[in-house]
Amino acid sequence: MDALGDPTRRAILERLATGPAAVGRLAEGLPISRPAVSQHLRVLKDAGLVRDRQVGTRRIYTVEPDGVLVVREYWDRFWSEALNAFRDAADQHKEQRDEQGS
Amino acid sequence: MNKAVDSSMVVRTSVSVPLDREAAFRLFTEEMASWWPLRSHSVYEAEATGVVVEPRIGGRIFETTDDGRTAEWGRVGAWDPPSRIAMSWYPGQTAELATQLEVLFEAEPRGGTTVRVVHTGWEARGGDASALAAGYQTGWELVLGRLAEAA
């Protein structure tokens, strides 16, 4: 699970979930060097989350279905946590109202 | 295009609250700063102190810090109180990389409200030259990173 323990790797995965890309393209959008991006891609590839293929002189990376699931799980959790916080606030709101009303 | 990606990337979450739709809608939008988990779900993390939803089509959703910085999260595309808000969603990124968010408020028979979030639109960004040129910014990783640590 270490493959997912890094925010930059998740950013790369999110980007690849939207379409295949070469290392250069991925590096353009990230605040890290191209070799660093390559290193992250290697970890993601070893974890079975992305795959690569050689196209001419470039290596193109594509997300594996598991990689898509990872992105999805992050957002599932993000919204679950946000809505749980909303429910807590709504419960409090309701209690205050009931107290004022009685 | 990768069809497998397209079809699987819809994130749906819902919660039931003991408020009517009007009250739920108001709490969600007008008082968002009072409940949104800013520390874990923001670009500036611990420094983020406020979040504002401008209540109109084209309005911005953004977080604020005490020293005056702001980070835009999205733009309102549909504003239909008390039943629905739709917005583009790009915290820490540029609008070119937006995904789409819809928040629905549904009345329950016993007076409560079901609030549903439907998050879509990742595929729309794929292969878009202008989006790729715009690139990612650092805030995005922060949002997801904080989230992972908090979990």
PDB file of C-alpha atoms in Angstrom:
ATOM      1  CA  MET A   1       0.000   0.000   0.000  1.00  0.00           C
ATOM      2  CA  ASP A   2       3.041   2.242   0.104  1.00  0.00           C
ATOM      3  CA  ALA A   3       2.376   3.122  -3.538  1.00  0.00           C
ATOM      4  CA  LEU A   4      -0.536   5.259  -2.366  1.00  0.00           C
ATOM      5  CA  GLY A   5       1.195   6.783   0.620  1.00  0.00           C
ATOM      6  CA  ASP A   6       2.478   9.741  -1.328  1.00  0.00           C
ATOM      7  CA  PRO A   7       0.401  12.742  -2.450  1.00  0.00           C
ATOM      8  CA  THR A   8       2.422  13.204  -5.628  1.00  0.00           C
ATOM      9  CA  ARG A   9       1.735   9.632  -6.670  1.00  0.00           C
ATOM     10  CA  ARG A  10      -1.952  10.177  -6.133  1.00  0.00           C
ATOM     11  CA  ALA A  11      -1.750  13.339  -8.242  1.00  0.00           C
ATOM     12  CA  ILE A  12      -0.051  11.356 -11.013  1.00  0.00           C
ATOM     13  CA  LEU A  13      -2.674   8.658 -10.761  1.00  0.00           C
ATOM     14  CA  GLU A  14      -5.481  11.188 -10.926  1.00  0.00           C
ATOM     15  CA  ARG A  15      -3.945  12.725 -14.002  1.00  0.00           C
ATOM     16  CA  LEU A  16      -3.562   9.330 -15.685  1.00  0.00           C
ATOM     17  CA  ALA A  17      -7.154   8.452 -14.825  1.00  0.00           C
ATOM     18  CA  THR A  18      -8.119  11.163 -17.319  1.00  0.00           C
ATOM     19  CA  GLY A  19      -6.008   9.801 -20.171  1.00  0.00           C
ATOM     20  CA  PRO A  20      -2.616   8.378 -21.132  1.00  0.00           C
ATOM     21  CA  ALA A  21       0.422  10.631 -20.875  1.00  0.00           C
ATOM     22  CA  ALA A  22       4.196  10.626 -21.266  1.00  0.00           C
ATOM     23  CA  VAL A  23       6.563  11.459 -18.403  1.00  0.00           C
ATOM     24  CA  GLY A  24       7.290  14.917 -19.784  1.00  0.00           C
ATOM     25  CA  ARG A  25       3.635  15.858 -19.820  1.00  0.00           C
ATOM     26  CA  LEU A  26       3.138  14.604 -16.278  1.00  0.00           C
ATOM     27  CA  ALA A  27       6.190  16.477 -15.047  1.00  0.00           C
ATOM     28  CA  GLU A  28       4.954  19.730 -16.623  1.00  0.00           C
ATOM     29  CA  GLY A  29       2.073  19.826 -14.224  1.00  0.00           C
ATOM     30  CA  LEU A  30       3.914  18.861 -11.070  1.00  0.00           C
ATOM     31  CA  PRO A  31       6.300  20.760  -8.806  1.00  0.00           C
ATOM     32  CA  ILE A  32       8.927  18.033  -9.052  1.00  0.00           C
ATOM     33  CA  SER A  33      11.617  17.061 -11.550  1.00  0.00           C
ATOM     34  CA  ARG A  34      11.154  14.650 -14.418  1.00  0.00           C
ATOM     35  CA  PRO A  35      13.396  11.976 -12.865  1.00  0.00           C
ATOM     36  CA  ALA A  36      11.339  12.227  -9.690  1.00  0.00           C
ATOM     37  CA  VAL A  37       8.168  11.679 -11.725  1.00  0.00           C
ATOM     38  CA  SER A  38       9.773   8.639 -13.353  1.00  0.00           C
ATOM     39  CA  GLN A  39      10.577   7.255  -9.937  1.00  0.00           C
ATOM     40  CA  HIS A  40       6.997   7.669  -8.771  1.00  0.00           C
ATOM     41  CA  LEU A  41       5.774   6.014 -11.970  1.00  0.00           C
ATOM     42  CA  ARG A  42       8.011   3.045 -11.307  1.00  0.00           C
ATOM     43  CA  VAL A  43       6.464   2.596  -7.860  1.00  0.00           C
ATOM     44  CA  LEU A  44       2.966   2.864  -9.322  1.00  0.00           C
ATOM     45  CA  LYS A  45       3.866   0.368 -12.030  1.00  0.00           C
ATOM     46  CA  ASP A  46       5.302  -2.105  -9.515  1.00  0.00           C
ATOM     47  CA  ALA A  47       2.077  -1.780  -7.535  1.00  0.00           C
ATOM     48  CA  GLY A  48       0.058  -2.670 -10.628  1.00  0.00           C
ATOM     49  CA  LEU A  49      -1.674   0.703 -10.789  1.00  0.00           C
ATOM     50  CA  VAL A  50      -0.224   1.938 -14.085  1.00  0.00           C
ATOM     51  CA  ARG A  51       1.320   0.337 -17.131  1.00  0.00           C
ATOM     52  CA  ASP A  52       3.582   1.738 -19.837  1.00  0.00           C
ATOM     53  CA  ARG A  53       4.295   1.169 -23.488  1.00  0.00           C
ATOM     54  CA  GLN A  54       6.939   2.452 -25.847  1.00  0.00           C
ATOM     55  CA  VAL A  55       5.633   4.668 -28.647  1.00  0.00           C
ATOM     56  CA  GLY A  56       8.538   5.761 -30.873  1.00  0.00           C
ATOM     57  CA  THR A  57      10.986   7.504 -28.590  1.00  0.00           C
ATOM     58  CA  ARG A  58       8.443   8.125 -25.850  1.00  0.00           C
ATOM     59  CA  ARG A  59       7.138   5.970 -23.064  1.00  0.00           C
ATOM     60  CA  ILE A  60       3.404   6.408 -22.569  1.00  0.00           C
ATOM     61  CA  TYR A  61       1.757   5.653 -19.239  1.00  0.00           C
ATOM     62  CA  THR A  62      -1.815   4.455 -18.803  1.00  0.00           C
ATOM     63  CA  VAL A  63      -3.806   3.829 -15.659  1.00  0.00           C
ATOM     64  CA  GLU A  64      -4.792   0.253 -14.801  1.00  0.00           C
ATOM     65  CA  PRO A  65      -8.362  -0.411 -13.605  1.00  0.00           C
ATOM     66  CA  ASP A  66      -7.045  -0.701 -10.037  1.00  0.00           C
ATOM     67  CA  GLY A  67      -5.551   2.760 -10.377  1.00  0.00           C
ATOM     68  CA  VAL A  68      -8.944   4.183 -11.272  1.00  0.00           C
ATOM     69  CA  LEU A  69     -10.401   2.524  -8.205  1.00  0.00           C
ATOM     70  CA  VAL A  70      -7.806   4.199  -6.038  1.00  0.00           C
ATOM     71  CA  VAL A  71      -8.763   7.640  -7.321  1.00  0.00           C
ATOM     72  CA  ARG A  72     -12.377   6.776  -6.794  1.00  0.00           C
ATOM     73  CA  GLU A  73     -11.777   5.581  -3.244  1.00  0.00           C
ATOM     74  CA  TYR A  74     -10.126   8.865  -2.360  1.00  0.00           C
ATOM     75  CA  TRP A  75     -13.134  10.815  -3.481  1.00  0.00           C
ATOM     76  CA  ASP A  76     -15.528   8.401  -1.822  1.00  0.00           C
ATOM     77  CA  ARG A  77     -13.713   9.026   1.423  1.00  0.00           C
ATOM     78  CA  PHE A  78     -13.418  12.755   0.840  1.00  0.00           C
ATOM     79  CA  TRP A  79     -17.184  13.154   0.442  1.00  0.00           C
ATOM     80  CA  SER A  80     -18.071  10.700   3.181  1.00  0.00           C
ATOM     81  CA  GLU A  81     -15.982  12.680   5.627  1.00  0.00           C
ATOM     82  CA  ALA A  82     -17.379  16.003   4.442  1.00  0.00           C
ATOM     83  CA  LEU A  83     -20.985  14.804   4.653  1.00  0.00           C
ATOM     84  CA  ASN A  84     -20.445  13.210   8.059  1.00  0.00           C
ATOM     85  CA  ALA A  85     -19.207  16.573   9.292  1.00  0.00           C
ATOM     86  CA  PHE A  86     -22.307  18.165   7.762  1.00  0.00           C
ATOM     87  CA  ARG A  87     -24.567  15.686   9.556  1.00  0.00           C
ATOM     88  CA  ASP A  88     -22.884  16.431  12.890  1.00  0.00           C
ATOM     89  CA  ALA A  89     -23.471  20.144  12.348  1.00  0.00           C
ATOM     90  CA  ALA A  90     -27.083  19.511  11.325  1.00  0.00           C
ATOM     91  CA  ASP A  91     -27.675  17.427  14.471  1.00  0.00           C
ATOM     92  CA  GLN A  92     -26.320  20.260  16.616  1.00  0.00           C
ATOM     93  CA  HIS A  93     -28.382  22.789  14.732  1.00  0.00           C
ATOM     94  CA  LYS A  94     -31.496  20.716  15.340  1.00  0.00           C
ATOM     95  CA  GLU A  95     -30.759  20.335  19.060  1.00  0.00           C
ATOM     96  CA  GLN A  96     -30.302  24.080  19.464  1.00  0.00           C
ATOM     97  CA  ARG A  97     -33.557  24.725  17.675  1.00  0.00           C
ATOM     98  CA  ASP A  98     -35.414  22.234  19.838  1.00  0.00           C
ATOM     99  CA  GLU A  99     -34.021  23.816  22.983  1.00  0.00           C
ATOM    100  CA  GLN A 100     -35.049  27.277  21.873  1.00  0.00           C
ATOM    101  CA  GLY A 101     -38.466  26.053  20.860  1.00  0.00           C
ATOM    102  CA  SER A 102     -39.291  24.334  24.131  1.00  0.00           C
TER     103      SER A 102
ATOM    104  CA  MET B   1     -10.290   6.880 -24.961  1.00  0.00           C
ATOM    105  CA  ASN B   2     -10.404   4.596 -22.000  1.00  0.00           C
ATOM    106  CA  LYS B   3     -14.042   3.580 -21.632  1.00  0.00           C
ATOM    107  CA  ALA B   4     -13.451   1.581 -18.479  1.00  0.00           C
ATOM    108  CA  VAL B   5     -12.287   4.730 -16.772  1.00  0.00           C
ATOM    109  CA  ASP B   6     -15.232   6.760 -17.989  1.00  0.00           C
ATOM    110  CA  SER B   7     -17.935   4.402 -16.820  1.00  0.00           C
ATOM    111  CA  SER B   8     -16.528   3.770 -13.364  1.00  0.00           C
ATOM    112  CA  MET B   9     -15.760   7.325 -12.341  1.00  0.00           C
ATOM    113  CA  VAL B  10     -18.953   8.473 -10.691  1.00  0.00           C
ATOM    114  CA  VAL B  11     -18.650   9.069  -6.966  1.00  0.00           C
ATOM    115  CA  ARG B  12     -21.915   9.172  -5.021  1.00  0.00           C
ATOM    116  CA  THR B  13     -22.294   9.838  -1.319  1.00  0.00           C
ATOM    117  CA  SER B  14     -25.344  10.732   0.730  1.00  0.00           C
ATOM    118  CA  VAL B  15     -26.310  11.522   4.281  1.00  0.00           C
ATOM    119  CA  SER B  16     -29.577  12.002   6.135  1.00  0.00           C
ATOM    120  CA  VAL B  17     -30.004  15.069   8.356  1.00  0.00           C
ATOM    121  CA  PRO B  18     -32.815  16.066  10.746  1.00  0.00           C
ATOM    122  CA  LEU B  19     -33.497  19.435   9.106  1.00  0.00           C
ATOM    123  CA  ASP B  20     -35.975  20.442   6.429  1.00  0.00           C
ATOM    124  CA  ARG B  21     -34.596  21.234   2.986  1.00  0.00           C
ATOM    125  CA  GLU B  22     -34.526  24.973   3.506  1.00  0.00           C
ATOM    126  CA  ALA B  23     -32.548  24.712   6.729  1.00  0.00           C
ATOM    127  CA  ALA B  24     -30.243  22.034   5.297  1.00  0.00           C
ATOM    128  CA  PHE B  25     -29.562  24.095   2.195  1.00  0.00           C
ATOM    129  CA  ARG B  26     -28.805  27.188   4.273  1.00  0.00           C
ATOM    130  CA  LEU B  27     -26.484  25.339   6.625  1.00  0.00           C
ATOM    131  CA  PHE B  28     -24.697  23.716   3.699  1.00  0.00           C
ATOM    132  CA  THR B  29     -24.095  26.954   1.797  1.00  0.00           C
ATOM    133  CA  GLU B  30     -24.354  30.036   4.028  1.00  0.00           C
ATOM    134  CA  GLU B  31     -22.681  28.416   7.017  1.00  0.00           C
ATOM    135  CA  MET B  32     -20.276  26.116   5.248  1.00  0.00           C
ATOM    136  CA  ALA B  33     -17.336  27.383   7.318  1.00  0.00           C
ATOM    137  CA  SER B  34     -19.074  26.142  10.485  1.00  0.00           C
ATOM    138  CA  TRP B  35     -19.030  22.492   9.442  1.00  0.00           C
ATOM    139  CA  TRP B  36     -16.686  21.840   6.506  1.00  0.00           C
ATOM    140  CA  PRO B  37     -13.598  19.911   7.739  1.00  0.00           C
ATOM    141  CA  LEU B  38     -11.200  22.623   6.579  1.00  0.00           C
ATOM    142  CA  ARG B  39      -8.167  21.221   8.276  1.00  0.00           C
ATOM    143  CA  SER B  40      -8.246  18.039   6.241  1.00  0.00           C
ATOM    144  CA  HIS B  41     -10.271  19.175   3.215  1.00  0.00           C
ATOM    145  CA  SER B  42      -8.597  22.356   2.036  1.00  0.00           C
ATOM    146  CA  VAL B  43      -5.691  23.691   0.070  1.00  0.00           C
ATOM    147  CA  TYR B  44      -4.133  25.647   2.971  1.00  0.00           C
ATOM    148  CA  GLU B  45      -4.956  22.991   5.572  1.00  0.00           C
ATOM    149  CA  ALA B  46      -4.395  24.281   9.120  1.00  0.00           C
ATOM    150  CA  GLU B  47      -4.163  27.863   7.856  1.00  0.00           C
ATOM    151  CA  ALA B  48      -7.572  27.749   6.177  1.00  0.00           C
ATOM    152  CA  THR B  49     -10.136  29.480   8.368  1.00  0.00           C
ATOM    153  CA  GLY B  50     -13.120  30.222   6.153  1.00  0.00           C
ATOM    154  CA  VAL B  51     -15.032  28.996   3.151  1.00  0.00           C
ATOM    155  CA  VAL B  52     -17.465  31.032   1.092  1.00  0.00           C
ATOM    156  CA  VAL B  53     -20.123  30.016  -1.417  1.00  0.00           C
ATOM    157  CA  GLU B  54     -21.322  32.965  -3.488  1.00  0.00           C
ATOM    158  CA  PRO B  55     -25.064  32.274  -3.845  1.00  0.00           C
ATOM    159  CA  ARG B  56     -25.624  32.724  -7.567  1.00  0.00           C
ATOM    160  CA  ILE B  57     -24.866  31.173 -10.943  1.00  0.00           C
ATOM    161  CA  GLY B  58     -21.249  31.971 -11.714  1.00  0.00           C
ATOM    162  CA  GLY B  59     -20.520  32.513  -8.008  1.00  0.00           C
ATOM    163  CA  ARG B  60     -17.217  31.274  -6.609  1.00  0.00           C
ATOM    164  CA  ILE B  61     -16.597  28.708  -3.886  1.00  0.00           C
ATOM    165  CA  PHE B  62     -13.368  29.540  -2.144  1.00  0.00           C
ATOM    166  CA  GLU B  63     -11.468  29.131   1.103  1.00  0.00           C
ATOM    167  CA  THR B  64      -9.813  31.963   2.968  1.00  0.00           C
ATOM    168  CA  THR B  65      -6.965  32.345   5.448  1.00  0.00           C
ATOM    169  CA  ASP B  66      -6.611  34.883   8.231  1.00  0.00           C
ATOM    170  CA  ASP B  67      -3.784  36.646   6.398  1.00  0.00           C
ATOM    171  CA  GLY B  68      -5.952  37.247   3.348  1.00  0.00           C
ATOM    172  CA  ARG B  69      -5.116  34.431   0.977  1.00  0.00           C
ATOM    173  CA  THR B  70      -7.847  32.672  -0.964  1.00  0.00           C
ATOM    174  CA  ALA B  71      -7.973  29.432  -2.938  1.00  0.00           C
ATOM    175  CA  GLU B  72     -10.796  28.872  -5.376  1.00  0.00           C
ATOM    176  CA  TRP B  73     -12.486  25.468  -5.289  1.00  0.00           C
ATOM    177  CA  GLY B  74     -15.070  25.886  -8.015  1.00  0.00           C
ATOM    178  CA  ARG B  75     -17.868  27.894  -9.611  1.00  0.00           C
ATOM    179  CA  VAL B  76     -21.601  27.615  -9.206  1.00  0.00           C
ATOM    180  CA  GLY B  77     -23.294  26.324 -12.375  1.00  0.00           C
ATOM    181  CA  ALA B  78     -26.821  25.846 -11.003  1.00  0.00           C
ATOM    182  CA  TRP B  79     -28.317  27.498  -7.935  1.00  0.00           C
ATOM    183  CA  ASP B  80     -31.786  26.132  -7.134  1.00  0.00           C
ATOM    184  CA  PRO B  81     -32.500  26.519  -3.397  1.00  0.00           C
ATOM    185  CA  PRO B  82     -33.555  24.455  -1.561  1.00  0.00           C
ATOM    186  CA  SER B  83     -33.163  21.480  -3.891  1.00  0.00           C
ATOM    187  CA  ARG B  84     -29.936  21.632  -5.863  1.00  0.00           C
ATOM    188  CA  ILE B  85     -26.530  23.173  -6.435  1.00  0.00           C
ATOM    189  CA  ALA B  86     -24.266  22.229  -9.311  1.00  0.00           C
ATOM    190  CA  MET B  87     -20.685  23.407  -9.523  1.00  0.00           C
ATOM    191  CA  SER B  88     -17.408  22.904 -11.246  1.00  0.00           C
ATOM    192  CA  TRP B  89     -14.818  21.590  -8.817  1.00  0.00           C
ATOM    193  CA  TYR B  90     -11.084  22.258  -8.941  1.00  0.00           C
ATOM    194  CA  PRO B  91      -9.588  22.870  -5.484  1.00  0.00           C
ATOM    195  CA  GLY B  92      -5.925  23.709  -5.838  1.00  0.00           C
ATOM    196  CA  GLN B  93      -6.118  23.471  -9.605  1.00  0.00           C
ATOM    197  CA  THR B  94      -7.189  25.648 -12.483  1.00  0.00           C
ATOM    198  CA  ALA B  95     -10.707  25.770 -13.915  1.00  0.00           C
ATOM    199  CA  GLU B  96      -9.496  23.941 -17.023  1.00  0.00           C
ATOM    200  CA  LEU B  97      -9.040  20.825 -14.895  1.00  0.00           C
ATOM    201  CA  ALA B  98     -12.443  20.998 -13.239  1.00  0.00           C
ATOM    202  CA  THR B  99     -14.581  17.990 -12.458  1.00  0.00           C
ATOM    203  CA  GLN B 100     -18.325  18.353 -11.860  1.00  0.00           C
ATOM    204  CA  LEU B 101     -20.200  18.318  -8.603  1.00  0.00           C
ATOM    205  CA  GLU B 102     -23.901  18.202  -7.888  1.00  0.00           C
ATOM    206  CA  VAL B 103     -25.420  18.502  -4.403  1.00  0.00           C
ATOM    207  CA  LEU B 104     -29.076  17.461  -4.103  1.00  0.00           C
ATOM    208  CA  PHE B 105     -31.409  18.081  -1.159  1.00  0.00           C
ATOM    209  CA  GLU B 106     -34.314  15.632  -1.076  1.00  0.00           C
ATOM    210  CA  ALA B 107     -37.206  15.869   1.373  1.00  0.00           C
ATOM    211  CA  GLU B 108     -37.775  12.780   3.512  1.00  0.00           C
ATOM    212  CA  PRO B 109     -41.288  11.660   4.511  1.00  0.00           C
ATOM    213  CA  ARG B 110     -40.648  12.328   8.201  1.00  0.00           C
ATOM    214  CA  GLY B 111     -39.331  15.833   7.768  1.00  0.00           C
ATOM    215  CA  GLY B 112     -35.599  15.287   7.382  1.00  0.00           C
ATOM    216  CA  THR B 113     -33.495  15.775   4.276  1.00  0.00           C
ATOM    217  CA  THR B 114     -31.262  13.448   2.307  1.00  0.00           C
ATOM    218  CA  VAL B 115     -28.217  15.306   0.990  1.00  0.00           C
ATOM    219  CA  ARG B 116     -26.595  13.652  -2.004  1.00  0.00           C
ATOM    220  CA  VAL B 117     -23.253  14.483  -3.582  1.00  0.00           C
ATOM    221  CA  VAL B 118     -22.623  13.252  -7.128  1.00  0.00           C
ATOM    222  CA  HIS B 119     -19.082  13.848  -8.353  1.00  0.00           C
ATOM    223  CA  THR B 120     -18.308  13.201 -12.043  1.00  0.00           C
ATOM    224  CA  GLY B 121     -16.386  14.537 -15.003  1.00  0.00           C
ATOM    225  CA  TRP B 122     -12.838  13.241 -14.729  1.00  0.00           C
ATOM    226  CA  GLU B 123     -12.973  11.822 -18.234  1.00  0.00           C
ATOM    227  CA  ALA B 124     -13.842  15.224 -19.665  1.00  0.00           C
ATOM    228  CA  ARG B 125     -10.326  16.387 -18.812  1.00  0.00           C
ATOM    229  CA  GLY B 126      -8.496  13.603 -20.628  1.00  0.00           C
ATOM    230  CA  GLY B 127      -6.583  14.519 -23.748  1.00  0.00           C
ATOM    231  CA  ASP B 128      -7.563  18.145 -23.529  1.00  0.00           C
ATOM    232  CA  ALA B 129      -4.573  20.102 -24.782  1.00  0.00           C
ATOM    233  CA  SER B 130      -5.426  23.308 -22.957  1.00  0.00           C
ATOM    234  CA  ALA B 131      -5.993  21.438 -19.712  1.00  0.00           C
ATOM    235  CA  LEU B 132      -2.674  19.678 -20.046  1.00  0.00           C
ATOM    236  CA  ALA B 133      -0.949  22.950 -20.793  1.00  0.00           C
ATOM    237  CA  ALA B 134      -2.504  24.528 -17.718  1.00  0.00           C
ATOM    238  CA  GLY B 135      -1.064  21.765 -15.595  1.00  0.00           C
ATOM    239  CA  TYR B 136      -1.541  20.729 -12.054  1.00  0.00           C
ATOM    240  CA  GLN B 137      -0.794  22.927  -9.108  1.00  0.00           C
ATOM    241  CA  THR B 138       0.442  21.836  -5.774  1.00  0.00           C
ATOM    242  CA  GLY B 139      -2.769  22.295  -3.842  1.00  0.00           C
ATOM    243  CA  TRP B 140      -4.350  19.234  -5.321  1.00  0.00           C
ATOM    244  CA  GLU B 141      -1.831  16.869  -3.828  1.00  0.00           C
ATOM    245  CA  LEU B 142      -2.284  18.617  -0.516  1.00  0.00           C
ATOM    246  CA  VAL B 143      -6.008  18.031  -0.504  1.00  0.00           C
ATOM    247  CA  LEU B 144      -5.645  14.352  -1.221  1.00  0.00           C
ATOM    248  CA  GLY B 145      -2.601  13.967   0.977  1.00  0.00           C
ATOM    249  CA  ARG B 146      -4.210  15.499   4.042  1.00  0.00           C
ATOM    250  CA  LEU B 147      -7.207  13.340   3.458  1.00  0.00           C
ATOM    251  CA  ALA B 148      -5.163  10.164   3.426  1.00  0.00           C
ATOM    252  CA  GLU B 149      -3.390  11.112   6.618  1.00  0.00           C
ATOM    253  CA  ALA B 150      -6.610  11.993   8.361  1.00  0.00           C
ATOM    254  CA  ALA B 151      -8.203   8.669   7.504  1.00  0.00           C
TER     255      ALA B 151
END
